[in-house]
GROMACS .gro file of C-alpha atoms in nm:
model
  188
    1UNK     CA    1  -0.020   0.004   0.001
    2UNK     CA    2   0.099   0.344  -0.091
    3UNK     CA    3   0.177   0.578   0.214
    4UNK     CA    4  -0.073   0.800   0.095
    5UNK     CA    5  -0.350   0.524   0.080
    6UNK     CA    6  -0.699   0.560   0.021
    7UNK     CA    7  -0.991   0.769   0.071
    8UNK     CA    8  -1.358   0.621   0.011
    9UNK     CA    9  -1.617   0.874   0.013
   10UNK     CA   10  -1.976   0.746  -0.041
   11UNK     CA   11  -2.270   0.986  -0.049
   12UNK     CA   12  -2.593   0.851  -0.005
   13UNK     CA   13  -2.858   1.079  -0.199
   14UNK     CA   14  -3.269   1.084  -0.102
   15UNK     CA   15  -3.488   1.298  -0.331
   16UNK     CA   16  -3.169   1.491  -0.494
   17UNK     CA   17  -3.034   1.567  -0.171
   18UNK     CA   18  -2.745   1.426   0.007
   19UNK     CA   19  -2.841   1.256   0.316
   20UNK     CA   20  -2.561   1.077   0.446
   21UNK     CA   21  -2.164   1.033   0.400
   22UNK     CA   22  -1.945   0.765   0.497
   23UNK     CA   23  -1.550   0.836   0.461
   24UNK     CA   24  -1.302   0.559   0.487
   25UNK     CA   25  -0.963   0.589   0.528
   26UNK     CA   26  -0.667   0.338   0.441
   27UNK     CA   27  -0.401   0.594   0.489
   28UNK     CA   28  -0.133   0.416   0.734
   29UNK     CA   29  -0.156   0.650   1.034
   30UNK     CA   30   0.136   0.532   1.217
   31UNK     CA   31   0.406   0.617   0.926
   32UNK     CA   32   0.355   0.991   1.141
   33UNK     CA   33   0.593   0.762   1.408
   34UNK     CA   34   0.880   0.827   1.178
   35UNK     CA   35   0.849   1.204   1.246
   36UNK     CA   36   0.815   1.164   1.645
   37UNK     CA   37   1.127   1.292   1.851
   38UNK     CA   38   1.265   1.495   1.508
   39UNK     CA   39   1.290   1.872   1.541
   40UNK     CA   40   1.075   2.065   1.320
   41UNK     CA   41   1.340   2.172   1.071
   42UNK     CA   42   1.376   1.774   1.037
   43UNK     CA   43   1.006   1.707   0.994
   44UNK     CA   44   0.947   1.989   0.729
   45UNK     CA   45   1.239   1.842   0.539
   46UNK     CA   46   1.156   1.506   0.557
   47UNK     CA   47   0.761   1.545   0.533
   48UNK     CA   48   0.738   1.603   0.161
   49UNK     CA   49   0.992   1.297   0.098
   50UNK     CA   50   0.746   1.042   0.229
   51UNK     CA   51   0.465   1.124  -0.048
   52UNK     CA   52   0.470   1.050  -0.399
   53UNK     CA   53   0.150   1.257  -0.462
   54UNK     CA   54   0.106   1.603  -0.361
   55UNK     CA   55   0.489   1.621  -0.202
   56UNK     CA   56   0.487   1.979  -0.248
   57UNK     CA   57   0.126   2.020  -0.098
   58UNK     CA   58   0.223   1.789   0.202
   59UNK     CA   59   0.532   2.029   0.247
   60UNK     CA   60   0.337   2.353   0.248
   61UNK     CA   61   0.049   2.234   0.470
   62UNK     CA   62   0.304   2.122   0.734
   63UNK     CA   63   0.512   2.406   0.712
   64UNK     CA   64   0.182   2.647   0.739
   65UNK     CA   65   0.076   2.436   1.017
   66UNK     CA   66   0.400   2.466   1.217
   67UNK     CA   67   0.407   2.812   1.156
   68UNK     CA   68   0.034   2.900   1.286
   69UNK     CA   69   0.144   2.667   1.590
   70UNK     CA   70   0.439   2.859   1.640
   71UNK     CA   71   0.278   3.182   1.638
   72UNK     CA   72   0.506   3.288   1.335
   73UNK     CA   73   0.370   3.516   1.077
   74UNK     CA   74   0.433   3.380   0.718
   75UNK     CA   75   0.653   3.632   0.498
   76UNK     CA   76   0.476   3.728   0.212
   77UNK     CA   77   0.711   3.666  -0.042
   78UNK     CA   78   0.792   3.305   0.069
   79UNK     CA   79   0.409   3.237   0.073
   80UNK     CA   80   0.380   3.344  -0.289
   81UNK     CA   81   0.683   3.152  -0.402
   82UNK     CA   82   0.541   2.837  -0.239
   83UNK     CA   83   0.218   2.918  -0.404
   84UNK     CA   84   0.398   2.913  -0.717
   85UNK     CA   85   0.534   2.572  -0.664
   86UNK     CA   86   0.148   2.431  -0.581
   87UNK     CA   87   0.070   2.557  -0.885
   88UNK     CA   88   0.321   2.401  -1.083
   89UNK     CA   89   0.298   2.073  -0.895
   90UNK     CA   90  -0.072   2.085  -0.980
   91UNK     CA   91   0.025   2.146  -1.342
   92UNK     CA   92   0.268   1.888  -1.402
   93UNK     CA   93   0.035   1.611  -1.231
   94UNK     CA   94  -0.256   1.677  -1.459
   95UNK     CA   95  -0.029   1.704  -1.755
   96UNK     CA   96   0.124   1.373  -1.664
   97UNK     CA   97  -0.228   1.231  -1.665
   98UNK     CA   98  -0.299   1.393  -1.971
   99UNK     CA   99   0.027   1.301  -2.173
  100UNK     CA  100  -0.004   0.899  -2.024
  101UNK     CA  101  -0.312   0.801  -1.895
  102UNK     CA  102  -0.567   0.994  -2.148
  103UNK     CA  103  -0.410   0.859  -2.480
  104UNK     CA  104  -0.415   0.501  -2.329
  105UNK     CA  105  -0.799   0.574  -2.236
  106UNK     CA  106  -0.845   0.593  -2.630
  107UNK     CA  107  -0.674   0.320  -2.725
  108UNK     CA  108  -0.361   0.552  -2.829
  109UNK     CA  109   0.009   0.551  -2.739
  110UNK     CA  110   0.094   0.769  -2.453
  111UNK     CA  111   0.306   1.088  -2.501
  112UNK     CA  112   0.588   0.992  -2.304
  113UNK     CA  113   0.813   1.198  -2.482
  114UNK     CA  114   0.702   1.555  -2.367
  115UNK     CA  115   0.594   1.385  -2.047
  116UNK     CA  116   0.966   1.320  -1.943
  117UNK     CA  117   1.018   1.651  -1.995
  118UNK     CA  118   0.791   1.713  -1.698
  119UNK     CA  119   0.983   1.540  -1.452
  120UNK     CA  120   1.218   1.816  -1.355
  121UNK     CA  121   1.008   2.125  -1.361
  122UNK     CA  122   0.893   2.116  -0.992
  123UNK     CA  123   1.248   2.092  -0.887
  124UNK     CA  124   1.379   2.336  -1.113
  125UNK     CA  125   1.106   2.569  -1.013
  126UNK     CA  126   1.188   2.544  -0.658
  127UNK     CA  127   1.567   2.621  -0.756
  128UNK     CA  128   1.450   2.919  -0.943
  129UNK     CA  129   1.237   3.051  -0.666
  130UNK     CA  130   1.437   2.962  -0.318
  131UNK     CA  131   1.805   2.891  -0.460
  132UNK     CA  132   1.960   2.670  -0.198
  133UNK     CA  133   1.677   2.793   0.068
  134UNK     CA  134   1.462   2.445   0.133
  135UNK     CA  135   1.152   2.572   0.032
  136UNK     CA  136   0.948   2.425   0.344
  137UNK     CA  137   1.187   2.558   0.609
  138UNK     CA  138   1.027   2.803   0.868
  139UNK     CA  139   1.328   3.035   0.765
  140UNK     CA  140   1.304   3.017   0.383
  141UNK     CA  141   1.389   3.304   0.186
  142UNK     CA  142   1.297   3.375  -0.197
  143UNK     CA  143   1.591   3.378  -0.394
  144UNK     CA  144   1.447   3.445  -0.762
  145UNK     CA  145   1.687   3.327  -1.043
  146UNK     CA  146   1.464   3.536  -1.280
  147UNK     CA  147   1.630   3.351  -1.591
  148UNK     CA  148   1.591   2.976  -1.458
  149UNK     CA  149   1.202   3.093  -1.390
  150UNK     CA  150   1.121   3.246  -1.688
  151UNK     CA  151   1.306   2.892  -1.908
  152UNK     CA  152   1.035   2.684  -1.689
  153UNK     CA  153   0.725   2.910  -1.727
  154UNK     CA  154   0.846   2.913  -2.103
  155UNK     CA  155   0.867   2.549  -2.088
  156UNK     CA  156   0.527   2.513  -1.959
  157UNK     CA  157   0.363   2.766  -2.178
  158UNK     CA  158   0.521   2.605  -2.506
  159UNK     CA  159   0.391   2.203  -2.352
  160UNK     CA  160   0.055   2.385  -2.325
  161UNK     CA  161   0.056   2.550  -2.634
  162UNK     CA  162   0.183   2.250  -2.837
  163UNK     CA  163   0.070   1.963  -2.697
  164UNK     CA  164  -0.268   2.034  -2.528
  165UNK     CA  165  -0.453   2.386  -2.673
  166UNK     CA  166  -0.267   2.387  -3.021
  167UNK     CA  167  -0.253   2.760  -2.979
  168UNK     CA  168  -0.118   3.003  -2.716
  169UNK     CA  169  -0.358   2.956  -2.379
  170UNK     CA  170  -0.501   3.338  -2.407
  171UNK     CA  171  -0.605   3.280  -2.742
  172UNK     CA  172  -0.773   2.951  -2.645
  173UNK     CA  173  -0.900   3.074  -2.341
  174UNK     CA  174  -1.032   3.373  -2.539
  175UNK     CA  175  -1.110   3.311  -2.900
  176UNK     CA  176  -1.289   2.983  -2.926
  177UNK     CA  177  -1.632   2.967  -3.045
  178UNK     CA  178  -1.847   2.694  -2.954
  179UNK     CA  179  -1.795   2.529  -3.329
  180UNK     CA  180  -1.403   2.564  -3.278
  181UNK     CA  181  -1.418   2.455  -2.932
  182UNK     CA  182  -1.596   2.116  -3.036
  183UNK     CA  183  -1.346   2.077  -3.341
  184UNK     CA  184  -1.069   2.104  -3.099
  185UNK     CA  185  -1.215   1.836  -2.860
  186UNK     CA  186  -1.291   1.602  -3.134
  187UNK     CA  187  -0.915   1.637  -3.278
  188UNK     CA  188  -0.719   1.703  -2.977
   0.00000   0.00000   0.00000
């Protein structure tokens, strides 16, 4: 079983309204024993490594929880950089699913070439935003490498334009009428 486990949520409806919710978890809660006795900094460094899925989200949540528990106000620039990492992680995860899983659902071959280019996107963006500072440290500092960040964002925009939308994202979001959108969906 993966450390993430699984959540099963059952909704019971009657006459269009939810009348009952059951939530069952197979998450191995004993895994927290790995963190017992460790200093906050050690926990914040180790925690994202324990998760294959949403490691950045886990790190950000843990950092925020520790800051709150310690009565420490987050630094605005650091929080903004962490939010960017969350967005990059979400984009990467979605793009991987689109590249690898969606084609298989259609009986086609996955898009492993451009999907492979996503593997370093999060680490490179973290380096671009935090330099050698640990993003989930209570004392993290933002050290933006503008060129590396620009390269990462340009790569993401390129993948979206060339592999997902078939045009620049702004054009896709603002310029498609229903007929064009249907053609895109049918051909994409």
